Coordinates of C-alpha atoms and ligand atoms in Angstrom, one line a residue:
X1 CA 18.1 -0.1 2.5
X2 CA 16.5 -3.0 4.3
X3 CA 13.4 -2.9 6.6
X4 CA 13.7 -6.2 8.2
X5 CA 14.4 -8.4 5.2
X6 CA 12.5 -6.1 2.8
X7 CA 14.6 -4.0 0.4
X8 CA 13.5 -0.4 -0.1
X9 CA 14.8 2.0 -2.8
X10 CA 17.2 1.7 -5.7
X11 CA 16.1 -1.1 -8.1
X12 CA 14.0 -2.9 -5.4
X13 CA 10.3 -3.4 -6.3
X14 CA 7.9 -0.9 -4.7
X15 CA 7.1 -2.3 -1.3
X16 CA 3.5 -2.5 0.0
X17 CA 2.8 -1.5 3.6
X18 CA -0.1 -0.8 5.9
X19 CA -0.7 0.1 9.6
X20 CA -2.6 -1.8 12.2
X21 CA -5.6 -0.2 13.9
X22 CA -5.9 -2.4 16.9
X23 CA -4.8 -1.4 20.4
X24 CA -1.1 -2.0 20.5
X25 CA -1.4 -3.1 24.1
X26 CA -3.4 -6.0 22.8
X27 CA -0.6 -7.9 21.2
X28 CA -2.8 -10.9 20.3
X29 CA -5.3 -8.9 18.4
X30 CA -2.6 -6.9 16.6
X31 CA -0.7 -10.0 15.6
X32 CA -3.9 -11.5 14.3
X33 CA -4.4 -8.4 12.2
X34 CA -0.8 -8.6 11.0
X35 CA -1.3 -12.2 9.9
X36 CA -4.4 -11.1 7.8
X37 CA -2.4 -8.3 6.3
X38 CA 0.5 -10.6 5.5
X39 CA -1.9 -13.0 3.9
X40 CA -3.3 -10.2 1.7
X41 CA 0.2 -9.2 0.5
X42 CA 1.4 -6.6 3.1
X43 CA 5.2 -6.6 3.3
X44 CA 5.9 -4.0 6.1
X45 CA 3.5 -3.2 8.9
X46 CA 3.5 0.0 11.0
X47 CA 2.2 -0.1 14.6
X48 CA 1.4 3.0 16.7
X49 CA 3.1 3.5 20.1
X50 CA 0.9 6.3 21.5
X51 CA 2.2 6.0 25.1
X52 CA 4.6 4.1 27.2
X53 CA 2.1 1.4 28.3
X54 CA 2.0 0.3 24.6
X55 CA 5.7 -0.6 24.7
X56 CA 5.4 -4.1 26.2
X57 CA 2.7 -5.0 23.6
X58 CA 4.9 -3.5 20.9
X59 CA 7.8 -5.8 22.0
X60 CA 5.5 -8.9 21.9
X61 CA 4.2 -7.8 18.4
X62 CA 7.8 -7.5 17.1
X63 CA 8.7 -10.9 18.4
X64 CA 5.6 -12.6 17.0
X65 CA 5.2 -10.8 13.7
X66 CA 6.0 -12.4 10.3
X67 CA 6.4 -8.9 8.9
X68 CA 9.0 -6.2 9.7
X69 CA 7.4 -3.9 12.2
X70 CA 7.7 -0.1 12.1
X71 CA 7.3 1.9 15.3
X72 CA 5.1 4.9 14.7
X73 CA 5.8 7.6 17.3
X74 CA 4.7 11.2 17.7
X75 CA 5.5 13.8 20.4
X76 CA 7.5 11.7 22.9
X77 CA 10.9 10.9 21.4
X78 CA 11.7 8.6 24.3
X79 CA 9.1 6.2 23.0
X80 CA 11.0 6.0 19.7
X81 CA 14.3 5.4 21.4
X82 CA 12.7 2.7 23.5
X83 CA 11.1 1.1 20.4
X84 CA 14.6 0.6 18.9
X85 CA 15.4 -1.7 21.9
X86 CA 12.1 -3.6 21.7
X87 CA 12.5 -5.0 18.2
X88 CA 11.4 -2.3 15.8
X89 CA 12.7 -2.8 12.2
X90 CA 12.3 0.9 11.5
X91 CA 11.1 4.1 13.1
X92 CA 8.6 6.6 11.8
X93 CA 8.8 10.0 13.4
X94 CA 7.8 13.5 12.5
X95 CA 10.8 15.5 13.7
X96 CA 8.6 18.6 13.8
X97 CA 6.5 17.4 16.7
X98 CA 9.1 15.8 19.0
X99 CA 10.2 19.0 20.5
X100 CA 13.8 19.9 19.5
X101 CA 16.7 19.1 17.3
X102 CA 18.5 17.5 20.2
X103 CA 15.6 15.0 20.6
X104 CA 15.6 14.2 16.9
X105 CA 19.4 13.6 17.2
X106 CA 18.8 11.3 20.1
X107 CA 16.3 9.3 18.0
X108 CA 18.8 9.1 15.1
X109 CA 21.5 7.9 17.5
X110 CA 19.3 5.2 18.9
X111 CA 18.3 4.0 15.3
X112 CA 22.0 4.0 14.3
X113 CA 22.9 1.9 17.3
X114 CA 20.0 -0.6 16.5
X115 CA 21.0 -0.6 12.8
X116 CA 17.5 0.4 11.6
X117 CA 16.2 3.0 9.2
X118 CA 14.1 6.1 10.1
X119 CA 11.3 7.5 8.1
X120 CA 11.0 11.2 8.3
X121 CA 7.3 11.6 7.9
X122 CA 6.1 15.1 7.4
X123 CA 2.3 15.6 7.3
X124 CA 0.2 18.6 6.3
X125 CA -1.8 18.2 9.5
X126 CA 1.2 18.4 11.8
X127 CA 3.8 20.6 10.1
X128 CA 6.4 22.2 12.4
X129 CA 5.4 25.7 13.4
X130 CA 8.2 27.4 11.5
X131 CA 6.9 25.9 8.3
X132 CA 3.2 25.9 9.0
X133 CA 3.2 29.7 9.6
X134 CA 4.9 30.4 6.3
X135 CA 2.9 32.2 3.6
X136 CA 3.9 29.5 1.0
X137 CA 1.9 26.9 -1.0
X138 CA 1.4 23.8 1.1
X139 CA 3.5 21.6 -1.1
X140 CA 6.4 23.9 -0.7
X141 CA 6.1 23.9 3.0
X142 CA 6.0 20.1 3.1
X143 CA 9.1 19.9 0.9
X144 CA 11.0 22.5 2.8
X145 CA 10.3 20.8 6.1
X146 CA 11.1 17.3 4.8
X147 CA 14.3 18.4 3.1
X148 CA 15.4 20.3 6.2
X149 CA 15.0 17.3 8.5
X150 CA 16.6 15.0 6.0
X151 CA 19.6 17.2 5.4
X152 CA 20.0 17.5 9.2
X153 CA 20.0 13.7 9.5
X154 CA 22.4 13.1 6.6
X155 CA 24.6 15.9 7.8
X156 CA 25.1 14.0 11.0
X157 CA 26.1 11.0 9.0
X158 CA 22.7 9.2 9.3
X159 CA 21.8 8.2 5.8
X160 CA 19.4 5.3 6.4
X161 CA 16.4 7.6 5.8
X162 CA 13.1 7.2 4.1
X163 CA 11.1 10.4 3.5
X164 CA 7.3 11.1 3.2
X165 CA 5.4 14.3 2.7
X166 CA 1.7 13.5 3.0
X167 CA -1.5 15.6 2.6
X168 CA -5.1 14.7 1.8
X169 CA -4.9 16.8 -1.4
X170 CA -3.9 14.8 -4.5
X171 CA -2.4 17.8 -6.4
X172 CA -0.5 18.8 -3.3
X173 CA 1.2 15.4 -2.8
X174 CA 1.9 15.1 -6.5
X175 CA 3.7 18.4 -6.5
X176 CA 5.5 17.8 -3.2
X177 CA 6.8 14.3 -4.1
X178 CA 7.9 15.5 -7.6
X179 CA 10.0 18.2 -5.9
X180 CA 11.3 15.7 -3.3
X181 CA 12.3 13.4 -6.1
X182 CA 14.3 16.1 -7.7
X183 CA 16.2 17.2 -4.6
X184 CA 16.6 14.0 -2.5
X185 CA 18.2 10.8 -3.4
X186 CA 16.8 8.7 -0.5
X187 CA 13.8 6.4 -0.8
X188 CA 10.4 8.0 -0.8
X189 CA 7.4 6.6 1.0
X190 CA 4.2 7.6 -0.9
X191 CA 0.8 8.2 0.5
X192 CA -2.3 10.3 0.3
X193 CA -3.1 10.7 4.0
X194 CA -6.6 10.7 5.4
X195 CA -7.7 9.8 1.9
X196 CA -11.2 8.8 3.0
X197 CA -13.4 5.7 3.1
X198 CA -13.1 2.7 0.8
X199 CA -14.4 4.1 -2.5
X200 CA -13.2 7.8 -2.3
X201 CA -9.9 6.9 -0.6
X202 CA -9.2 4.3 -3.3
X203 CA -9.8 6.8 -6.1
X204 CA -7.6 9.5 -4.4
X205 CA -4.8 7.0 -3.7
X206 CA -4.9 5.5 -7.2
X207 CA -4.7 8.9 -8.8
X208 CA -2.1 10.4 -6.5
X209 CA 0.2 7.4 -6.2
X210 CA -0.5 6.3 -9.8
X211 CA 0.7 9.5 -11.3
X212 CA 3.9 9.5 -9.2
X213 CA 4.7 5.8 -9.6
X214 CA 4.2 6.1 -13.4
X215 CA 6.9 8.8 -13.3
X216 CA 9.2 6.5 -11.4
X217 CA 8.8 8.3 -8.1
X218 CA 8.2 6.3 -5.0
X219 CA 9.8 3.2 -3.3
X220 CA 7.2 2.1 -0.9
X221 CA 3.4 2.9 -0.7
X222 CA 0.8 3.0 2.0
X223 CA -2.8 3.5 0.9
X224 CA -4.7 5.2 3.8
X225 CA -8.3 4.2 4.1
X226 CA -10.9 4.6 6.8
X227 CA -11.6 0.9 6.5
X228 CA -10.2 -2.5 7.4
X229 CA -6.4 -2.2 6.7
X230 CA -6.6 -5.4 4.7
X231 CA -8.5 -3.3 2.1
X232 CA -5.5 -1.0 1.9
X233 CA -3.3 -3.9 0.7
X234 CA -5.8 -4.9 -2.0
X235 CA -5.9 -1.4 -3.3
X236 CA -2.1 -1.0 -3.1
X237 CA -1.6 -4.1 -5.1
X238 CA -4.2 -3.1 -7.7
X239 CA -2.4 0.3 -8.1
X240 CA 0.9 -1.5 -8.7
X241 CA -0.7 -4.1 -11.0
X242 CA -2.6 -1.4 -13.1
X243 CA 0.8 0.2 -13.9
X244 CA 2.4 -3.2 -14.6
X245 CA 4.9 -2.6 -11.8
X246 CA 4.0 -5.7 -9.7
X247 CA 1.3 -8.3 -9.7
X248 CA 0.5 -11.1 -7.2
X249 CA -3.1 -12.0 -8.1
X250 CA -5.2 -12.5 -11.2
X251 CA -6.2 -9.7 -13.5
X252 CA -9.9 -9.6 -14.1
X253 CA -10.9 -8.1 -17.4
X254 CA -14.7 -7.6 -17.5
X255 CA -16.9 -5.5 -19.7
X256 CA -19.2 -2.8 -18.3
X257 CA -22.2 -4.5 -20.1
X258 CA -24.6 -2.7 -22.4
X259 CA -27.8 -3.3 -24.2
X260 CA -26.3 -6.2 -26.2
X261 CA -25.7 -8.3 -23.1
X262 CA -28.1 -11.2 -22.8
X263 CA -27.0 -12.7 -19.5
X264 CA -27.0 -11.1 -16.0
X265 CA -23.2 -10.5 -16.2
X266 CA -22.6 -8.2 -13.2
X267 CA -23.2 -10.8 -10.5
X268 CA -21.3 -13.4 -12.5
X269 CA -18.3 -11.0 -12.8
X270 CA -18.6 -10.1 -9.1
X271 CA -18.6 -13.8 -8.0
X272 CA -15.7 -14.6 -10.2
X273 CA -13.8 -11.6 -8.8
X274 CA -14.5 -12.9 -5.2
X275 CA -13.3 -16.4 -6.0
X276 CA -10.1 -15.1 -7.7
X277 CA -9.1 -13.4 -4.5
X278 CA -7.9 -16.7 -3.2
X279 CA -5.5 -17.3 -6.1
X280 CA -2.0 -15.9 -5.9
X281 CA -0.9 -16.3 -9.5
X282 CA -1.0 -13.4 -12.0
X283 CA -3.2 -15.1 -14.6
X284 CA -5.6 -13.1 -16.8
X285 CA -9.3 -13.9 -16.7
X286 CA -11.9 -12.3 -19.0
X287 CA -15.6 -12.1 -18.3
X288 CA -17.3 -10.5 -21.3
X289 CA -21.0 -9.9 -22.2
X290 CA -21.3 -10.6 -25.9
X291 CA -19.6 -11.3 -29.2
X292 CA -18.5 -7.8 -29.9
X293 CA -15.4 -7.8 -27.8
X294 CA -16.0 -11.1 -25.9
X295 CA -14.1 -13.6 -28.1
X296 CA -11.2 -11.3 -28.6
X297 CA -10.7 -10.6 -24.9
X298 CA -11.3 -14.2 -23.9
X299 CA -8.8 -15.5 -26.4
X300 CA -6.2 -13.0 -25.2
X301 CA -6.8 -14.1 -21.5
X302 CA -5.6 -17.4 -19.9
X303 CA -9.2 -18.2 -19.2
X304 CA -12.3 -16.3 -20.4
X305 CA -16.0 -16.4 -21.1
X306 CA -17.9 -14.6 -23.9
X307 CA -21.6 -14.6 -23.1
X308 CA -24.4 -15.2 -25.7
X309 CA -28.1 -15.5 -25.3
X310 CA -28.4 -17.3 -21.9
X311 CA -25.1 -19.1 -22.4
X312 CA -21.4 -18.7 -21.9
X313 CA -18.7 -19.8 -24.3
X314 CA -15.6 -20.8 -22.2
X315 CA -12.1 -20.1 -23.5
X316 CA -8.9 -21.6 -22.2
X317 CA -5.5 -20.5 -23.5
X318 CA -7.1 -19.0 -26.6
X319 CA -9.3 -21.9 -27.6
X320 CA -13.0 -22.5 -27.1
X321 CA -13.4 -25.5 -24.7
X322 CA -17.1 -25.6 -24.1
X323 CA -20.4 -23.8 -24.0
X324 CA -22.5 -23.8 -20.8
X325 CA -25.8 -22.4 -19.6
X326 CA -25.7 -19.0 -17.8
X327 CA -26.2 -20.6 -14.4
X328 CA -23.0 -22.7 -14.8
X329 CA -20.7 -20.0 -16.1
X330 CA -19.0 -19.3 -12.8
X331 CA -18.3 -22.9 -11.9
X332 CA -17.2 -23.7 -15.4
X333 CA -14.8 -20.8 -15.5
X334 CA -13.4 -21.7 -12.1
X335 CA -13.0 -25.3 -13.1
X336 CA -10.9 -24.2 -16.1
X337 CA -8.8 -22.1 -13.8
X338 CA -8.3 -25.0 -11.5
X339 CA -7.2 -27.1 -14.3
X340 CA -4.3 -24.7 -15.0
X341 CA -2.5 -26.4 -12.0
X342 CA -1.6 -23.1 -10.4
X343 CA 0.8 -23.0 -7.5
X344 CA -0.9 -22.9 -4.1
Ligands
SF4_1 S1 -18.6 -6.9 -24.6 FE1 -20.7 -6.7 -25.5 S2 -22.0 -6.6 -23.8 FE2 -20.0 -6.0 -23.0 S3 -19.9 -3.8 -23.2 FE3 -19.0 -4.7 -25.0 S4 -20.7 -4.7 -26.5 FE4 -21.6 -4.5 -24.5

């Protein structure tokens, strides 16, 4: 399956996506946010179409976006149909809230005509009444709803389907996606919805998505944070990198510090982490507080520093290259990284 030019499913790498939170009618602001998301590593972007007066903005966004744009539509199926004519690369609908099977069919027909995929996005907060009222565990209700809609679509010959079943509970989504992975063979879009603010939402997303991705479940991910969407992209890439699935930026190995540390390592590591954000090459950088694990980790990294009493011993490609005072550690380490002649 292709969303714009981005492959989803099969052996394709897990794709990273996010959603704009600007007013869709303000195409300029939304395109500016999409540009920031793309720069951070977003590969697919979703844009809400809450009502008909967002359609013109949506069309301009599709025309100006460097990323494939997914139309996110609830309730009014006519907006989804219209979005297929305005440049959407994919639709996201929750068939349970668009009124009837006939309306879902009309959306599928429009997507087929436009040649774009549809995500069947089931959410715990907006389950169709026939599932919400069941006296079943939430994960089973999500799965039954998602499978029913998916089988309906494929039964009509529409197979260009991605499926999600989101909830804010990590155990619920793990159980739901495991079951979906067993019964469906279409790509799965993973997410913990309404996960929370930056810290809490990052932890929930990392645990939920991490467990599933580590089991080979999931083809595209969206981290949902009550924060700047650009943060979602950073977290998504960190999740993929921590599982060695994909990496697009440096890995920072830094020690937690302890009573042996004789430099003020935390601000040094934070500053190096900030500066590494501008680098798009997956090198390994070590920032270590003393001789216990410092030389070993630093030798194992592309560039590293092992701190001593008020000094830092700088390593490059496994060799000690110099020793600098504490105040010069950050600049010395970044100078060694610059000398690696990394691609821009
Ligand atoms: S590397 Fe040294 S300072 Fe850092 S946590 Fe380990 S023992 Fe402590």
